[in-house]
Short mmCIF file of C-alpha atoms in Angstrom, two decimals:
data_model
loop_
_atom_site.label_atom_id
_atom_site.label_comp_id
_atom_site.label_asym_id
_atom_site.label_seq_id
_atom_site.Cartn_x
_atom_site.Cartn_y
_atom_site.Cartn_z
CA MET A 1 97.24 192.07 131.79
CA ASP A 2 96.48 188.39 131.14
CA LEU A 3 100.19 187.48 131.65
CA LEU A 4 100.24 189.38 134.93
CA ILE A 5 97.10 187.57 136.25
CA LYS A 6 98.38 184.18 134.97
CA LYS A 7 101.60 184.68 137.01
CA PHE A 8 99.56 185.54 140.12
CA LYS A 9 97.03 182.70 139.65
CA PRO A 10 98.82 180.00 137.66
CA ASN A 11 96.10 177.35 138.24
CA VAL A 12 93.23 179.44 136.75
CA SER A 13 91.92 178.35 133.29
CA GLU A 14 92.50 180.54 130.23
CA GLN A 15 88.75 181.03 129.92
CA THR A 16 88.51 182.46 133.51
CA ILE A 17 91.48 184.79 132.80
CA LYS A 18 89.67 186.05 129.73
CA THR A 19 86.64 186.75 131.89
CA TYR A 20 88.82 188.72 134.40
CA CYS A 21 90.38 190.74 131.61
CA HIS A 22 87.01 191.36 129.85
CA SER A 23 85.50 192.58 133.17
CA ILE A 24 88.44 194.89 133.92
CA ASN A 25 88.47 196.28 130.32
CA SER A 26 84.71 196.98 130.49
CA VAL A 27 85.31 199.14 133.69
CA MET A 28 88.26 200.93 132.03
CA ASN A 29 86.20 201.66 128.91
CA MET A 30 83.36 202.94 131.08
CA LEU A 31 85.84 205.41 132.71
CA ASP A 32 87.44 206.07 129.29
CA VAL A 33 91.00 205.48 130.65
CA SER A 34 93.81 203.18 129.83
CA ASP A 35 96.02 203.36 132.97
CA ASN A 36 95.40 200.46 135.31
CA LYS A 37 96.30 202.67 138.31
CA ILE A 38 92.81 204.15 138.17
CA LEU A 39 91.59 200.87 139.71
CA TYR A 40 93.18 201.86 143.04
CA ASN A 41 90.53 204.54 143.26
CA SER A 42 88.00 202.09 144.64
CA ASP A 43 85.52 204.86 145.72
CA LEU A 44 85.25 206.03 142.15
CA ILE A 45 84.99 202.54 140.70
CA ILE A 46 82.33 201.38 143.20
CA LYS A 47 80.29 204.52 142.59
CA LYS A 48 80.54 204.09 138.84
CA ILE A 49 79.26 200.49 138.71
CA HIS A 50 76.92 200.75 141.68
CA ASP A 51 73.74 200.93 139.61
CA LYS A 52 74.67 197.80 137.62
CA ASN A 53 73.48 194.26 138.22
CA LEU A 54 74.64 192.90 141.58
CA ASN A 55 76.22 189.79 140.14
CA SER A 56 77.92 191.85 137.40
CA GLN A 57 79.30 194.20 140.16
CA LYS A 58 80.70 191.28 141.98
CA ILE A 59 82.47 189.81 138.98
CA LYS A 60 83.95 193.18 138.09
CA ILE A 61 85.14 193.93 141.62
CA ASN A 62 86.58 190.43 142.01
CA SER A 63 88.51 190.81 138.73
CA ILE A 64 89.77 194.19 139.78
CA MET A 65 91.00 192.88 143.17
CA ILE A 66 92.88 190.10 141.39
CA LEU A 67 94.68 192.62 139.21
CA ILE A 68 95.47 194.93 142.12
CA ASN A 69 96.97 192.04 144.01
CA CYS A 70 99.04 191.24 140.94
CA MET A 71 100.37 194.81 140.94
CA ARG A 72 101.22 194.76 144.64
CA THR A 73 104.76 195.95 145.45
CA LYS A 74 106.65 197.11 148.58
CA THR A 75 106.25 200.80 147.53
CA ASN A 76 102.45 200.65 146.94
CA LEU A 77 101.54 198.26 149.83
CA LYS A 78 99.55 200.77 151.85
CA LYS A 79 97.64 202.03 148.88
CA THR A 80 96.92 198.45 147.80
CA GLU A 81 95.67 197.44 151.25
CA LYS A 82 93.42 200.48 151.53
CA SER A 83 91.96 199.99 148.04
CA LEU A 84 91.44 196.25 148.60
CA LYS A 85 89.64 196.88 151.94
CA LEU A 86 87.02 199.07 150.25
CA TYR A 87 86.47 196.47 147.54
CA TYR A 88 86.22 193.70 150.13
CA ASP A 89 83.63 195.71 152.01
CA ARG A 90 81.59 196.27 148.90
CA ILE A 91 81.72 192.50 148.10
CA GLU A 92 80.35 191.82 151.59
CA GLU A 93 77.54 194.32 150.99
CA ILE A 94 76.66 192.72 147.65
CA ASN A 95 76.62 189.22 149.20
CA SER A 96 74.31 190.54 151.98
CA GLU A 97 72.03 192.11 149.34
CA LEU A 98 71.94 188.99 147.28
CA ASN A 99 71.10 186.75 150.18
CA SER A 100 68.37 189.06 151.55
CA GLU A 101 66.78 189.69 148.14
CA LEU A 102 65.87 186.13 147.34
CA ASP A 103 65.95 182.58 148.35
CA LYS A 104 68.52 181.29 145.89
CA ASN A 105 66.60 178.03 145.25
CA LYS A 106 63.37 179.79 144.32
CA LYS A 107 62.64 181.00 140.84
CA ASN A 108 62.45 184.72 140.52
CA ASP A 109 59.89 186.41 138.29
CA LYS A 110 62.29 186.58 135.31
CA MET A 111 62.96 182.87 135.59
CA LYS A 112 59.30 182.05 135.77
CA GLU A 113 58.68 183.93 132.48
CA LYS A 114 61.45 182.07 130.76
CA TRP A 115 61.16 178.60 132.33
CA LEU A 116 60.55 175.85 129.85
CA SER A 117 58.06 173.05 130.40
CA GLU A 118 58.58 169.54 128.95
CA ASP A 119 56.11 170.52 126.21
CA ASP A 120 58.14 173.69 125.44
CA ILE A 121 61.36 171.66 125.13
CA LYS A 122 59.60 169.09 122.99
CA LYS A 123 58.18 171.82 120.78
CA VAL A 124 61.58 173.48 120.28
CA SER A 125 63.33 170.09 119.59
CA GLU A 126 60.72 169.02 117.00
CA THR A 127 60.59 172.38 115.28
CA LEU A 128 64.38 172.53 114.94
CA LEU A 129 64.43 168.96 113.55
CA ASN A 130 61.76 169.73 111.01
CA ASN A 131 63.64 172.84 109.95
CA ILE A 132 66.75 170.91 108.85
CA PRO A 133 66.78 170.93 105.02
CA ALA A 134 66.86 167.68 103.15
CA LYS A 135 70.09 168.87 101.46
CA ILE A 136 72.67 171.20 102.82
CA ASN A 137 73.65 173.49 100.00
CA THR A 138 74.25 176.87 101.66
CA ILE A 139 75.44 178.29 104.97
CA ASN A 140 71.86 179.16 105.84
CA ASP A 141 70.94 175.52 105.52
CA MET A 142 73.97 174.68 107.73
CA ASN A 143 72.72 177.18 110.27
CA ASP A 144 69.40 175.37 110.58
CA PHE A 145 71.25 172.11 111.21
CA ARG A 146 73.65 173.83 113.70
CA ASP A 147 70.79 175.10 115.83
CA TYR A 148 69.32 171.65 116.21
CA ILE A 149 72.72 170.24 117.13
CA ILE A 150 73.64 172.85 119.76
CA TRP A 151 70.16 172.64 121.32
CA MET A 152 70.25 168.87 121.54
CA ILE A 153 73.82 168.81 122.97
CA HIS A 154 72.82 171.33 125.67
CA LEU A 155 69.84 169.08 126.59
CA SER A 156 72.22 166.23 126.93
CA ILE A 157 75.01 168.04 128.83
CA PRO A 158 74.05 171.61 129.80
CA THR A 159 77.53 173.13 129.54
CA ARG A 160 78.51 176.69 129.58
CA ASN A 161 79.60 178.24 126.11
CA ASP A 162 82.46 175.67 126.03
CA LEU A 163 81.20 174.26 122.67
CA ILE A 164 82.70 177.20 120.81
CA TYR A 165 86.12 175.66 121.46
CA SER A 166 85.03 172.27 120.14
CA LYS A 167 85.93 170.34 117.07
CA ILE A 168 84.04 167.42 115.73
CA MET A 169 85.70 164.24 114.48
CA MET A 170 85.63 160.43 114.53
CA LYS A 171 87.07 158.98 117.74
CA PRO A 172 90.83 158.43 117.10
CA LYS A 173 92.69 155.23 118.03
CA ASN A 174 95.11 157.28 120.00
CA MET A 175 93.15 159.53 122.29
CA SER A 176 96.25 161.53 123.21
CA VAL A 177 95.65 163.67 120.09
CA CYS A 178 92.67 165.14 122.01
CA ASP A 179 94.76 165.99 125.06
CA VAL A 180 95.31 169.63 124.19
CA SER A 181 94.81 172.69 126.42
CA ASP A 182 92.87 175.00 124.12
CA GLU A 183 90.39 172.71 122.32
CA ASN A 184 87.45 170.58 123.20
CA PHE A 185 86.15 167.64 121.00
CA ILE A 186 82.92 165.94 120.07
CA LEU A 187 84.05 162.50 119.15
CA LEU A 188 81.98 159.89 117.26
CA ASP A 189 82.70 156.30 118.16
CA LYS A 190 81.95 154.24 115.08
CA SER A 191 82.21 150.88 116.78
CA LYS A 192 79.97 151.66 119.74
CA LYS A 193 77.73 154.22 117.99
CA GLU A 194 78.15 156.62 120.85
CA VAL A 195 79.15 160.26 121.22
CA LEU A 196 81.92 161.49 123.62
CA TYR A 197 82.57 165.05 124.70
CA VAL A 198 86.23 165.76 125.63
CA ARG A 199 86.28 168.98 127.63
CA ASN A 200 89.79 170.42 127.93
CA VAL A 201 88.59 174.07 127.99
CA SER A 202 86.13 175.26 130.56
CA LYS A 203 85.95 177.53 133.63
CA THR A 204 86.83 174.60 135.85
CA SER A 205 89.12 172.62 133.50
CA LYS A 206 92.20 173.10 135.71
CA THR A 207 90.56 171.87 138.85
CA SER A 208 88.36 169.06 137.48
CA SER A 209 89.84 165.62 137.03
CA GLU A 210 87.18 164.36 134.69
CA LYS A 211 87.20 165.52 131.13
CA ILE A 212 85.38 162.86 129.09
CA PHE A 213 81.62 162.62 129.09
CA LYS A 214 79.14 160.52 127.19
CA LEU A 215 76.36 162.39 125.36
CA ASN A 216 72.95 160.99 124.47
CA PRO A 217 73.71 158.13 122.00
CA GLU A 218 70.58 159.17 119.93
CA LEU A 219 72.71 162.06 118.77
CA TYR A 220 75.21 159.81 116.97
CA PRO A 221 73.44 159.46 113.56
CA PHE A 222 72.66 163.15 113.44
CA LEU A 223 76.25 164.16 114.38
CA LEU A 224 77.65 161.74 111.81
CA VAL A 225 75.77 163.58 109.06
CA TYR A 226 76.47 166.96 110.64
CA ARG A 227 80.26 166.22 110.72
CA LYS A 228 80.24 165.54 106.98
CA GLU A 229 78.23 168.67 106.23
CA ILE A 230 80.08 171.13 108.47
CA TYR A 231 83.36 170.06 106.84
CA LYS A 232 82.09 171.67 103.62
CA PHE A 233 82.18 175.08 105.29
CA ASN A 234 85.39 174.88 107.31
CA LYS A 235 88.55 172.93 107.09
CA ASP A 236 89.33 173.22 110.81
CA ARG A 237 86.74 170.68 111.90
CA LEU A 238 84.99 173.35 114.14
CA LEU A 239 81.74 172.16 115.58
CA ILE A 240 79.99 175.53 115.50
CA LEU A 241 80.24 178.33 112.91
CA GLY A 242 78.54 181.78 112.87
CA ASP A 243 75.73 182.73 110.54
CA LYS A 244 78.23 183.57 107.75
CA GLY A 245 80.48 180.58 108.34
CA GLU A 246 82.95 182.32 110.59
CA SER A 247 84.37 181.12 113.91
CA ILE A 248 82.46 182.70 116.84
CA THR A 249 83.08 184.22 120.24
CA SER A 250 81.38 183.11 123.49
CA ASN A 251 79.11 186.23 123.33
CA ARG A 252 78.02 185.48 119.82
CA PHE A 253 77.30 181.89 120.73
CA GLY A 254 75.09 183.11 123.47
CA VAL A 255 73.13 185.31 121.03
CA ILE A 256 72.70 182.36 118.57
CA PHE A 257 71.48 180.01 121.36
CA SER A 258 69.07 182.53 122.93
CA ASN A 259 67.52 183.22 119.57
CA ILE A 260 66.47 179.57 119.13
CA CYS A 261 63.71 179.79 121.71
CA LYS A 262 62.91 183.45 120.80
CA ARG A 263 62.07 182.39 117.23
CA ILE A 264 59.97 179.35 118.32
CA LEU A 265 58.43 180.25 121.66
CA GLY A 266 58.69 184.04 121.53
CA ARG A 267 61.02 184.34 124.51
CA SER A 268 64.85 184.25 124.77
CA VAL A 269 66.31 181.36 126.72
CA GLY A 270 70.03 181.21 127.20
CA THR A 271 72.42 178.44 128.18
CA THR A 272 72.33 179.45 131.85
CA MET A 273 68.60 178.92 131.95
CA ILE A 274 68.95 175.52 130.43
CA ARG A 275 71.49 174.72 133.18
CA HIS A 276 68.86 175.82 135.78
CA ILE A 277 66.13 173.75 134.18
CA LYS A 278 68.18 170.56 133.77
CA ALA A 279 69.66 170.89 137.20
CA SER A 280 66.21 171.14 138.68
CA GLU A 281 64.86 168.00 137.09
CA GLY A 282 65.83 165.70 139.94
CA LEU A 283 66.93 166.11 143.50
CA ASP A 284 68.41 162.65 144.17
CA ILE A 285 71.75 163.41 145.84
CA GLU A 286 73.80 160.97 143.70
CA LYS A 287 72.23 162.34 140.59
CA ILE A 288 73.06 165.85 141.78
CA LYS A 289 76.71 164.92 142.17
CA GLU A 290 76.82 163.29 138.76
CA ASP A 291 74.99 166.16 137.03
CA ALA A 292 77.34 168.73 138.71
CA LYS A 293 80.31 166.81 137.44
CA ARG A 294 78.92 166.69 133.86
CA GLN A 295 78.02 170.30 133.84
CA GLY A 296 81.53 171.25 134.97
CA HIS A 297 80.92 172.90 138.34
CA SER A 298 80.91 172.04 142.03
CA VAL A 299 77.98 170.45 143.88
CA SER A 300 77.49 173.78 145.86
CA MET A 301 77.27 175.71 142.60
CA HIS A 302 75.00 173.11 141.12
CA LEU A 303 72.63 173.60 144.01
CA GLN A 304 72.49 177.26 143.19
CA TYR A 305 71.35 176.36 139.65
CA ILE A 306 68.46 174.24 141.05
CA LYS A 307 65.25 176.21 141.13
CA HIS A 308 61.75 175.43 142.34
CA ASP A 309 58.48 177.30 142.47
#
């Protein structure tokens, strides 16, 4: 399936293709079938996912439409067009529902519950810092250090879950070693005492020209120690490990991140909410453009992340 989609949409990132495949597979599992041809039955599919979250519906239907386009042949052209029309119509309905339900730049009730004040952010940051053990002896000790690091990095550059593809290392003399398609890097510049984030893997990596970003330089001494300690638990220089020292998926990273605020503040706050919060801090247009670039999405998408009361 992924090879078929990649052939049809060669400029789409690996991460986006994985999202398409995951969405399609979730629908197939829901129907308990394995034959992709079931996706032509748009009436059945739309009814089956109709009660789900609107944005979730939209992602699933868009993914299905992409696969159906990939399977288009001369012999199934009429069936393809009929099926796609019904999906297109449902997408239009969803867009209309989303636009009429809320002003996209206003916080909904769920956001208001989870929104973090400056004091909340300070409390989480200080608590995580105080939780770091003086000596890192076990993976549990490392997990406490990890939570502080991923929290602080997200405050510096509120990315998606791209950090799971990251390795941590000292900045090499030859930066070409970081020019790889399936890995990101947190680089520590010893001479300048600064931290660089090289983002090769992200949802927009194939359309974004800028890949190197500076993080808060105050993170440098912490990451210098963290790099040394994390190497004890993995030889692959991975920036983030799971609770048992394993490599992790995007979903598992989301759980780990959400649990940080749940433990300290009593409410789950994910990476998307952090993006909303950080995007809403300032409305200066040049800052908006710069923040959008750093967060790895378009200005129009960034404006959707901005929320006000």
